[in-house]
Amino acid sequence: MISYDNETKIFHLDTPHTSYCMALIDGRYLSHLYYGERIGRSDLTYLLRLHDYILPPSERPDEMATFWDRLPHEYPTEGRGDFRETCLGARNAGGLLSLEPVLTDWKIHREKKTIPGLPASFGDNAQTLEIDLTDKVSGLALQLFYTVFQDADVVVRSAAVRNGGKAPIYLNRALSACLSLPEGKGKTLTFGGAWAREHMPVWREAGYGGTISESRRGAPGHSGQPFMGFLYDQGGLYGMHLIYSGSYLAKLDMDSFGDYRMAVGIHPDTFEWKLETGDIFYTPEAVLFYTPLGTEGMTGILHDFYRLHLIRNFKKNRPILINNWEATYFDFDKDRILSIAKEAAGLGVDTFVVDDGWFGKGRMQPSGDLGDWVPSKKKLPGGLRDLSAGLKALGLKLGLWFEPEMVSEDSDLFRVHPDWVLHQEGRAPAKCRDQWVLDLSNPQVREYLITSISAAIREGEVSYIKWDMNRMLSDAGSSFLPPDRQGEIWHRHILGVYEIQEQLLALFPNLIIENCASGGARFDPGMLYYSPQIWCSDNMDPVDRARIHEGTAMLYPLSAIGSHVSKSPGDITGRTSSFRTRGITAMFGCFGYELDITGLTGDEKSQISRQIDRYKELRPLFFEGDYYCLHPIGEKDRYQVLEIVSKDKQRGCIFFFQALSEANGRSLRVRLKGLSEDLCYEIRGKVYRGDALLKAGIFLPYVKQDFYAEIIAFKALPHPWT
Ligand code: DGJ
C-alpha cells in the first residue's frame, strides 16, 4: 500500500481506489505530487514543474524565496517565503522563527498509531508512513504521519512537533494537514447554520480570496463543520475533515497561478503552545479523501470510515430512549418521571434519560447548580438509587444529563473553588445562559468531575449519559496555568473533555455517552470517538429535521445522529404535524421520544410500540447500510427522498417525505441507487428488475397532504426472468 522509490524519490500511497504521491527534492524538501484516482507507480516528477516555474534549490541556493513561494509543500512552514496558508509557525525568545524543515528519515509502520490525548482512527490492515524532518536552526523536529487502510478510501494525516533545541519554543500554528490541488474551476463545500438550523451545506465558487470555514468558539459551533470540500466542475471531489472538537480552521485558497491549497487544523487565532526542550506537540488527525463520484461518493466513504475506523463499536448497546426535556423542561420530580415512565413501560423503550435539573438544589430555570452533580433532595428525595429502582421495576434503565464543563455562580462548587472558572484578573467573566466555563486545564478540576460524575453513575446504575455544553468559551484565562502558557487554554479545554470522557468509558465500559452542545454545536468527528451518537439539533419539527438530517448525513452515518419524536405543535416552529409523520422522520438516526406521552391520545399511544417495532426491524439497515440522498429537500424544496440499501444489496428502504403537497401534481419518479442489476426487487407486492429500478426508476405515492412521510421497504428476490 505504501512504497518509496529510490530512483524517482517518490513516496506512493494507495487506497483501494486512490493514490497519494509525494516527492523529495534534492533529497531534502518534501513536495506534494498527486492525489486522485488510483494510478500505477511511475516517474511523476514532471508534475513538479522544476525548471518550468520552480527553480531547484540545488541550482539556485541563493534564490530560495521563489522556491518556497511556489512549491506545493506537503507541510508548509512559516518564515522562508511561503505566503499561502501554512501549517507550522513558531517563535522563541528572539522573535518569530523562519523554518526550513528538511528530511532526516522515513519509516513505514505496519499499523495505525494512536495519538496521546487525542481521538484517533484505528483499525487493522493499516500502514503508516512516517516522514521525519528537522529545522536545523531552531531544532524543531517534525514527524508527519500518513495512514492508509486496506478497506477505506481515505488518507489520514497528523503531525508531531518536537523541540529538539536548547531553549523553549512557542508554536503559534500547528495545522494537521495541507493539500495542493491543480488549477481548474470548481466550488467549495462547507457547512453553515444556526441553533435549530444546523449543518446546512454551503456551495461557493472557488477563486481568489478563497473560502474559509472556521470557529474561534472553543467548539465547532452551530454554524460550521471542521470540514472543507472542493468539487471540480469536471467532477472529482476532494475533502478534509478534522477529528477535533475545538476551534478549527478549514481553508481553500487559490494562488496567482490558479492552483489551490486546502488546509485544516486547530485555529491558530486561539492557539499557542509552549514546548520546553524535548516536549512534543501532537496535532489532531485530518481525514483526506478523493472521489470521482461527488457528494454521493464522499458520503459513502465517510460513513464507512467513521463506522469502522472511528466510532468504537458503533452497533453496541444502543437504547430506545425517552427523554423528559421537551416533556417537562425543569419542572419535574420523581413522581412525574415515573408517571411518564409508566406509560413508556412495555412499549419497547429501554432507557429513561432524565435531562437538565435533577442535581444540586433542583434548578427550575438555567440559573444555578451546575457543577453540583448530586441529586436534588427537592426533586429526587430518595436519590438516584431510588429513582433507578423505580425505573427498573418498570423495565427501564436510567440515563442522566450532565453539563460537566460548566459551573453556576450559585453552586457549592463555585463557592468553594471560585478560581476554577476561566477568567482574567480584574474582570468578571462574561456569563452566557447564566453560567461560566470551568478551567479544564487544571487537573484538579478534571479529577473533581470524574469523581462526582462517577459517583452519580454508580448510585443510579446509570447506563447512558447526555453530555451537554450550552455556551462557548470566553475570558480564556486560567489561574492554574503560568502566564506563558495562557494561550494553551483553548486546546487544553478540549483535551480535558477528551480525558474525562475517556476515563469515564474506562471506568464504565458499557456506558453510552451521547454528546450534545445546545443541540448540534459540537457534532464533529472528534466526539464520535467517545460518543457513538450525537444530538444533532434541538429542533424536532419534521420539516426542519428533514433538512438538518440531510446536511448531517452528508458527512455522518445515521448511527451517529440522535433523533427524537417530540410534541405537536413543536415548541420551536409552532408547526402541527401528525404523530405518525414525526415517528417516521425520527427513524433515520438513533430513535427515541422526547415528549409527555401521558398526554397522548389512545391512538397515538398505540402507535408507539408499532413505531419501535418498525424501527428495530429497520435499524440494522439504517446503521449498517449504504445511504443515498435521491432528492434533497435542501433549504427550500418541498420534498425529500432518501434510500438505504444493505451492503449485500438484499434489502433496502425508500424514505419519502413531502413537506408541501403540489397543486395539480402527480406521482414523483425516482431512480434508485446501490441495487444489483442482476436481482429483482419486490416493492409493495410488485416485482421489478434491479436494472429497471436503477435506470428507469419507480413512482412514489401521490399524496395530497402536507408533512407526509412514508418508509417503503423492499427486498431482493431470485431473478424470475433469467
Ligand atoms: C440543550 C440541549 O440541546 C437540550 O436537549 C437540553 O438538554 C437542554 N440543553 C437542557 O438545558
Coordinates of N, CA and C in Angstrom, one line a residue, residues 191-370:
F191 N -20.1 24.0 5.6 CA -21.4 23.9 6.3 C -21.7 25.2 7.1
G192 N -23.0 25.6 7.1 CA -23.4 26.8 7.8 C -24.6 26.4 8.7
G193 N -25.2 27.4 9.3 CA -26.4 27.2 10.1 C -26.5 28.0 11.3
A194 N -27.3 27.6 12.2 CA -27.5 28.3 13.5 C -28.2 27.3 14.4
W195 N -28.4 27.7 15.7 CA -29.1 26.9 16.6 C -30.5 26.5 16.0
A196 N -30.9 25.3 16.0 CA -32.1 24.8 15.5 C -32.1 24.8 13.9
R197 N -31.0 25.1 13.3 CA -30.9 25.1 11.8 C -29.5 24.6 11.5
E198 N -29.0 23.5 12.1 CA -27.6 23.1 12.0 C -27.3 22.4 10.6
H199 N -26.1 22.4 10.3 CA -25.5 21.6 9.2 C -26.1 21.8 7.9
M200 N -26.2 23.0 7.4 CA -26.7 23.3 6.1 C -25.5 23.4 5.1
P201 N -25.5 22.6 4.0 CA -24.4 22.7 3.1 C -24.4 24.0 2.4
V202 N -23.2 24.5 2.2 CA -23.0 25.8 1.5 C -22.0 25.6 0.4
W203 N -22.4 26.0 -0.8 CA -21.6 25.8 -2.0 C -21.1 27.2 -2.5
R204 N -19.9 27.4 -2.8 CA -19.4 28.7 -3.2 C -18.4 28.5 -4.3
E205 N -18.4 29.4 -5.3 CA -17.4 29.4 -6.4 C -16.0 29.6 -5.7
A206 N -15.1 28.8 -6.1 CA -13.7 28.9 -5.6 C -12.9 29.9 -6.4
G207 N -12.1 30.7 -5.8 CA -11.3 31.7 -6.5 C -10.4 32.5 -5.6
Y208 N -9.9 33.6 -6.1 CA -9.1 34.5 -5.3 C -9.8 34.8 -4.0
G209 N -9.0 34.9 -3.0 CA -9.6 35.2 -1.7 C -10.0 34.0 -0.9
G210 N -10.3 32.9 -1.7 CA -10.5 31.6 -1.0 C -11.8 31.5 -0.3
T211 N -12.0 30.3 0.3 CA -13.1 30.0 1.2 C -12.6 29.6 2.5
I212 N -13.2 30.1 3.6 CA -12.8 29.8 4.9 C -14.0 29.2 5.7
S213 N -13.8 28.2 6.4 CA -14.8 27.8 7.4 C -14.0 27.7 8.7
E214 N -14.5 28.3 9.7 CA -13.7 28.4 11.0 C -14.6 28.6 12.2
S215 N -14.0 28.2 13.3 CA -14.7 28.5 14.6 C -13.6 29.0 15.5
R216 N -13.9 30.0 16.3 CA -13.0 30.5 17.3 C -13.7 30.5 18.7
R217 N -14.7 29.5 18.8 CA -15.6 29.5 19.9 C -15.2 28.5 21.0
G218 N -14.2 27.6 20.6 CA -13.9 26.5 21.5 C -14.6 25.2 21.2
A219 N -15.5 25.3 20.2 CA -16.2 24.1 19.7 C -16.6 24.4 18.3
P220 N -16.9 23.5 17.4 CA -17.2 23.8 16.0 C -18.4 24.8 16.0
G221 N -19.4 24.7 16.9 CA -20.5 25.7 16.9 C -21.6 25.2 16.0
H222 N -22.7 26.0 16.0 CA -23.9 25.6 15.2 C -23.6 25.9 13.7
S223 N -22.7 26.8 13.5 CA -22.6 27.3 12.1 C -21.4 26.8 11.3
G224 N -20.9 25.7 11.7 CA -19.7 25.2 11.0 C -19.4 23.7 11.2
Q225 N -18.6 23.2 10.4 CA -18.1 21.8 10.5 C -16.6 21.9 10.3
P226 N -15.8 21.2 11.0 CA -14.3 21.2 10.7 C -14.0 20.5 9.4
F227 N -14.5 21.1 8.3 CA -14.5 20.4 7.0 C -14.3 21.4 5.9
M228 N -13.6 20.9 4.9 CA -13.6 21.7 3.6 C -13.7 20.7 2.4
G229 N -14.6 21.0 1.5 CA -14.6 20.1 0.3 C -14.4 21.0 -0.9
F230 N -13.9 20.4 -2.0 CA -13.7 21.1 -3.2 C -14.1 20.2 -4.4
L231 N -15.1 20.6 -5.2 CA -15.7 19.9 -6.3 C -15.3 20.5 -7.6
Y232 N -14.5 19.9 -8.4 CA -14.1 20.4 -9.7 C -15.4 20.4 -10.6
D233 N -15.5 21.4 -11.5 CA -16.6 21.4 -12.4 C -16.6 20.1 -13.3
Q234 N -15.4 19.6 -13.6 CA -15.4 18.4 -14.5 C -15.6 17.2 -13.6
G235 N -15.9 17.3 -12.4 CA -16.1 16.1 -11.5 C -14.9 15.9 -10.6
G236 N -15.1 15.1 -9.6 CA -13.9 14.9 -8.7 C -14.0 15.8 -7.5
L237 N -14.3 15.2 -6.3 CA -14.4 15.9 -5.1 C -13.3 15.6 -4.1
Y238 N -12.6 16.6 -3.6 CA -11.6 16.4 -2.6 C -12.2 17.0 -1.3
G239 N -11.8 16.4 -0.2 CA -12.2 16.9 1.1 C -11.3 16.6 2.2
M240 N -11.4 17.4 3.3 CA -10.7 17.2 4.5 C -11.6 17.3 5.7
H241 N -11.6 16.4 6.6 CA -12.5 16.5 7.8 C -11.5 16.3 9.0
L242 N -11.7 17.2 10.0 CA -10.7 17.2 11.1 C -11.3 16.4 12.3
I243 N -10.6 15.5 12.8 CA -11.0 14.7 14.0 C -10.7 15.6 15.2
Y244 N -11.6 16.6 15.5 CA -11.3 17.5 16.5 C -12.5 18.3 16.9
S245 N -12.7 18.6 18.2 CA -13.9 19.2 18.7 C -13.8 20.6 19.2
G246 N -12.6 21.3 19.0 CA -12.4 22.6 19.5 C -12.5 23.6 18.3
S247 N -11.9 24.8 18.5 CA -11.8 25.8 17.4 C -11.0 25.3 16.3
Y248 N -11.5 25.5 15.1 CA -10.8 24.9 13.9 C -10.7 26.0 12.8
L249 N -9.8 25.7 11.9 CA -9.7 26.5 10.6 C -9.7 25.5 9.5
A250 N -10.6 25.7 8.5 CA -10.5 24.9 7.3 C -10.6 25.9 6.1
K251 N -9.6 25.8 5.2 CA -9.4 26.9 4.2 C -9.1 26.3 2.9
L252 N -9.7 26.9 1.8 CA -9.2 26.6 0.5 C -8.9 27.9 -0.2
D253 N -7.7 28.1 -0.6 CA -7.3 29.3 -1.3 C -6.7 29.1 -2.6
M254 N -6.8 30.1 -3.5 CA -6.2 29.9 -4.9 C -5.1 30.9 -5.0
D255 N -4.0 30.4 -5.6 CA -2.8 31.3 -5.7 C -2.9 32.0 -7.1
S256 N -1.8 32.8 -7.4 CA -1.9 33.7 -8.6 C -1.9 32.8 -9.8
F257 N -1.4 31.6 -9.8 CA -1.4 30.8 -11.0 C -2.6 29.9 -11.1
G258 N -3.5 30.0 -10.1 CA -4.8 29.2 -10.2 C -4.7 27.9 -9.5
D259 N -3.6 27.6 -8.9 CA -3.5 26.3 -8.1 C -4.2 26.6 -6.7
Y260 N -4.6 25.5 -6.1 CA -5.3 25.6 -4.8 C -4.4 25.0 -3.7
R261 N -4.7 25.6 -2.5 CA -4.1 24.9 -1.3 C -5.3 24.8 -0.3
M262 N -5.5 23.6 0.2 CA -6.5 23.3 1.2 C -5.8 22.9 2.5
A263 N -6.3 23.5 3.6 CA -5.6 23.1 4.9 C -6.6 23.1 6.0
V264 N -6.4 22.2 6.9 CA -7.3 22.1 8.1 C -6.4 22.0 9.4
G265 N -7.0 22.5 10.5 CA -6.3 22.2 11.7 C -6.9 23.1 12.8
I266 N -6.2 23.0 14.0 CA -6.6 23.8 15.1 C -6.5 25.3 14.7
H267 N -7.5 26.1 15.1 CA -7.5 27.5 14.6 C -6.3 28.2 15.3
P268 N -5.4 28.8 14.5 CA -4.2 29.5 15.0 C -4.6 30.7 15.9
D269 N -5.8 31.3 15.6 CA -6.1 32.5 16.4 C -6.3 32.3 17.9
T270 N -6.7 31.1 18.2 CA -6.9 30.8 19.7 C -5.9 29.7 20.1
F271 N -4.7 29.8 19.6 CA -3.7 28.7 19.9 C -2.3 29.3 20.1
E272 N -1.7 28.9 21.2 CA -0.2 29.0 21.3 C 0.2 27.8 22.2
W273 N 1.3 27.3 22.0 CA 1.8 26.1 22.8 C 3.2 26.2 23.1
K274 N 3.6 26.1 24.4 CA 5.0 26.2 24.7 C 5.6 24.8 24.7
L275 N 6.7 24.7 24.0 CA 7.5 23.4 24.0 C 8.8 23.7 24.7
E276 N 8.9 23.0 25.9 CA 10.3 23.0 26.5 C 11.1 22.0 25.7
T277 N 12.4 22.1 25.9 CA 13.3 21.2 25.2 C 12.8 19.7 25.4
G278 N 12.7 19.0 24.3 CA 12.2 17.6 24.4 C 10.7 17.4 24.3
D279 N 9.9 18.5 24.6 CA 8.5 18.4 24.5 C 8.0 18.1 23.1
I280 N 6.8 17.4 23.0 CA 6.2 17.1 21.7 C 4.8 17.6 21.7
F281 N 4.4 18.3 20.6 CA 3.0 18.6 20.4 C 2.4 17.8 19.3
Y282 N 1.2 17.2 19.6 CA 0.6 16.4 18.6 C -0.6 17.1 18.0
T283 N -0.7 17.1 16.7 CA -1.9 17.7 16.1 C -3.0 16.7 16.0
P284 N -4.3 17.1 15.9 CA -5.3 16.2 15.7 C -5.2 15.6 14.3
E285 N -5.9 14.5 14.0 CA -5.9 13.9 12.7 C -6.8 14.6 11.7
A286 N -6.4 14.6 10.5 CA -7.3 15.0 9.4 C -7.6 13.9 8.5
V287 N -8.8 13.7 8.1 CA -9.2 12.6 7.2 C -9.3 13.3 5.8
L288 N -8.5 12.8 4.8 CA -8.5 13.3 3.5 C -9.1 12.3 2.6
F289 N -9.9 12.8 1.6 CA -10.5 11.8 0.7 C -10.6 12.4 -0.7
Y290 N -10.6 11.6 -1.7 CA -10.9 12.0 -3.1 C -11.9 11.0 -3.6
T291 N -12.9 11.5 -4.3 CA -13.9 10.6 -5.0 C -14.3 11.2 -6.3
P292 N -14.3 10.4 -7.4 CA -14.9 10.9 -8.7 C -16.4 11.0 -8.6
L293 N -17.0 10.5 -7.6 CA -18.5 10.4 -7.5 C -19.2 11.6 -6.7
G294 N -18.5 12.7 -6.6 CA -19.1 13.8 -6.0 C -19.6 13.6 -4.5
T295 N -20.6 14.3 -4.1 CA -21.1 14.2 -2.7 C -21.5 12.8 -2.4
E296 N -22.1 12.1 -3.3 CA -22.5 10.7 -3.1 C -21.3 9.8 -2.7
G297 N -20.2 10.0 -3.5 CA -19.0 9.2 -3.1 C -18.5 9.6 -1.8
M298 N -18.5 10.9 -1.5 CA -18.0 11.4 -0.2 C -18.8 10.8 1.0
T299 N -20.1 10.8 0.8 CA -20.9 10.3 1.9 C -20.6 8.8 2.2
G300 N -20.5 8.0 1.1 CA -20.2 6.6 1.3 C -18.9 6.4 1.9
I301 N -17.9 7.1 1.5 CA -16.5 7.0 2.1 C -16.5 7.3 3.5
L302 N -17.1 8.5 3.9 CA -17.1 8.9 5.3 C -17.9 8.0 6.2
H303 N -19.1 7.7 5.7 CA -20.0 6.8 6.6 C -19.2 5.5 6.9
D304 N -18.6 4.9 5.9 CA -17.9 3.6 6.1 C -16.7 3.8 7.0
F305 N -16.0 4.9 6.8 CA -14.8 5.1 7.5 C -15.1 5.4 9.0
Y306 N -16.1 6.2 9.3 CA -16.4 6.5 10.7 C -17.0 5.3 11.4
R307 N -17.8 4.5 10.7 CA -18.4 3.3 11.4 C -17.3 2.3 11.7
L308 N -16.4 2.1 10.8 CA -15.4 1.0 11.0 C -14.1 1.5 11.7
H309 N -13.8 2.8 11.5 CA -12.4 3.2 12.0 C -12.4 4.3 13.0
L310 N -13.6 4.8 13.4 CA -13.5 5.9 14.4 C -14.5 5.7 15.6
I311 N -15.7 5.2 15.3 CA -16.6 5.0 16.4 C -16.3 3.7 17.0
R312 N -16.1 3.6 18.3 CA -15.7 2.3 18.8 C -17.0 1.5 19.0
N313 N -17.1 0.5 18.3 CA -18.2 -0.4 18.3 C -19.6 0.3 18.1
F314 N -19.8 0.7 16.8 CA -20.9 1.6 16.5 C -22.3 0.9 16.7
K315 N -22.3 -0.4 16.9 CA -23.6 -1.0 17.0 C -24.0 -1.4 18.4
K316 N -23.0 -1.2 19.3 CA -23.2 -1.8 20.7 C -24.2 -1.0 21.6
N317 N -25.1 -1.7 22.3 CA -25.8 -1.1 23.4 C -26.7 0.1 23.0
R318 N -27.2 0.2 21.8 CA -28.0 1.4 21.6 C -29.4 1.3 22.1
P319 N -29.7 2.1 23.0 CA -31.1 2.0 23.6 C -32.1 2.8 22.8
I320 N -33.4 2.4 22.9 CA -34.5 3.3 22.5 C -34.8 4.1 23.8
L321 N -34.7 5.4 23.7 CA -34.9 6.1 24.9 C -36.0 7.1 24.9
I322 N -36.4 7.4 26.1 CA -37.3 8.6 26.3 C -36.6 9.6 27.1
N323 N -36.7 10.8 26.7 CA -36.0 11.9 27.4 C -37.1 12.9 27.8
N324 N -37.0 13.5 29.0 CA -38.0 14.3 29.6 C -37.9 15.8 29.2
W325 N -36.9 16.2 28.5 CA -36.6 17.6 28.3 C -37.9 18.4 27.8
E326 N -38.3 18.0 26.6 CA -39.4 18.7 26.0 C -40.8 18.3 26.7
A327 N -40.7 17.3 27.5 CA -42.0 16.9 28.2 C -42.2 17.8 29.4
T328 N -41.1 18.1 30.1 CA -41.3 18.8 31.4 C -40.4 20.0 31.5
Y329 N -39.4 20.2 30.7 CA -38.3 21.1 30.9 C -37.8 20.9 32.4
F330 N -37.7 22.0 33.2 CA -37.1 21.8 34.5 C -38.2 21.3 35.6
D331 N -39.4 21.3 35.1 CA -40.5 21.1 36.1 C -40.8 19.6 36.3
F332 N -40.0 19.0 37.0 CA -40.3 17.5 37.3 C -39.8 17.1 38.7
D333 N -40.3 16.0 39.1 CA -39.7 15.3 40.3 C -39.8 13.8 40.0
K334 N -39.5 13.1 41.1 CA -39.5 11.6 40.9 C -40.9 11.1 40.4
D335 N -42.0 11.6 41.0 CA -43.3 11.1 40.6 C -43.6 11.4 39.1
R336 N -43.2 12.6 38.7 CA -43.5 13.0 37.3 C -42.7 12.1 36.4
I337 N -41.5 11.9 36.7 CA -40.6 11.0 35.8 C -41.3 9.6 35.8
L338 N -41.7 9.1 37.0 CA -42.2 7.7 37.0 C -43.6 7.6 36.3
S339 N -44.3 8.7 36.3 CA -45.6 8.7 35.6 C -45.4 8.6 34.1
I340 N -44.4 9.3 33.6 CA -44.1 9.2 32.1 C -43.5 7.8 31.9
A341 N -42.7 7.3 32.8 CA -42.0 6.0 32.6 C -43.1 4.9 32.5
K342 N -44.1 5.0 33.4 CA -45.2 4.0 33.4 C -45.8 3.9 32.1
E343 N -46.1 5.0 31.4 CA -46.7 5.0 30.1 C -45.8 4.3 29.1
A344 N -44.4 4.6 29.3 CA -43.4 4.1 28.3 C -43.2 2.6 28.5
A345 N -43.4 2.1 29.7 CA -43.0 0.7 30.1 C -43.8 -0.3 29.2
G346 N -43.1 -1.3 28.7 CA -43.8 -2.3 28.0 C -44.0 -2.0 26.5
L347 N -43.6 -0.7 26.1 CA -43.8 -0.3 24.7 C -42.6 -0.6 23.8
G348 N -41.5 -0.9 24.5 CA -40.2 -1.1 23.8 C -39.1 -0.1 24.1
V349 N -39.5 0.9 24.9 CA -38.5 1.9 25.3 C -37.5 1.2 26.4
D350 N -36.2 1.4 26.2 CA -35.3 0.8 27.2 C -34.8 1.7 28.3
T351 N -34.6 3.0 27.9 CA -33.9 3.9 28.9 C -34.6 5.2 29.0
F352 N -34.7 5.7 30.3 CA -35.3 7.0 30.6 C -34.1 7.9 30.8
V353 N -34.0 8.9 30.0 CA -32.9 9.9 30.2 C -33.5 11.1 30.9
V354 N -33.1 11.3 32.2 CA -33.5 12.5 33.0 C -32.6 13.6 32.6
D355 N -33.2 14.7 32.0 CA -32.5 15.8 31.5 C -32.1 16.8 32.5
D356 N -31.8 18.0 32.1 CA -31.4 19.1 33.0 C -32.3 19.4 34.2
G357 N -31.7 19.5 35.4 CA -32.4 20.0 36.5 C -32.5 18.9 37.7
W358 N -31.9 17.8 37.6 CA -32.1 16.7 38.6 C -31.1 16.9 39.8
F359 N -30.2 17.9 39.7 CA -29.0 17.9 40.6 C -29.0 19.2 41.4
G360 N -28.1 19.3 42.4 CA -28.0 20.5 43.2 C -29.2 20.8 44.0
K361 N -29.7 22.0 43.9 CA -30.9 22.4 44.6 C -32.2 22.1 43.8
G362 N -31.9 21.5 42.6 CA -33.1 21.2 41.7 C -33.5 22.4 41.0
R363 N -32.7 22.9 40.1 CA -33.0 24.2 39.5 C -34.2 24.1 38.6
M364 N -35.0 25.3 38.6 CA -36.2 25.3 37.8 C -36.0 26.2 36.6
Q365 N -34.9 26.8 36.4 CA -34.5 27.5 35.2 C -33.0 27.5 35.1
P366 N -32.4 27.8 33.9 CA -31.0 27.7 33.8 C -30.2 28.8 34.6
S367 N -30.2 28.7 35.9 CA -29.6 29.8 36.6 C -28.6 29.3 37.7
G368 N -28.7 28.1 38.2 CA -27.8 27.7 39.3 C -27.5 26.2 39.2
D369 N -26.7 25.8 40.2 CA -26.5 24.3 40.4 C -25.5 23.6 39.5
L370 N -25.1 24.2 38.4 CA -24.2 23.5 37.5 C -22.9 23.3 38.3

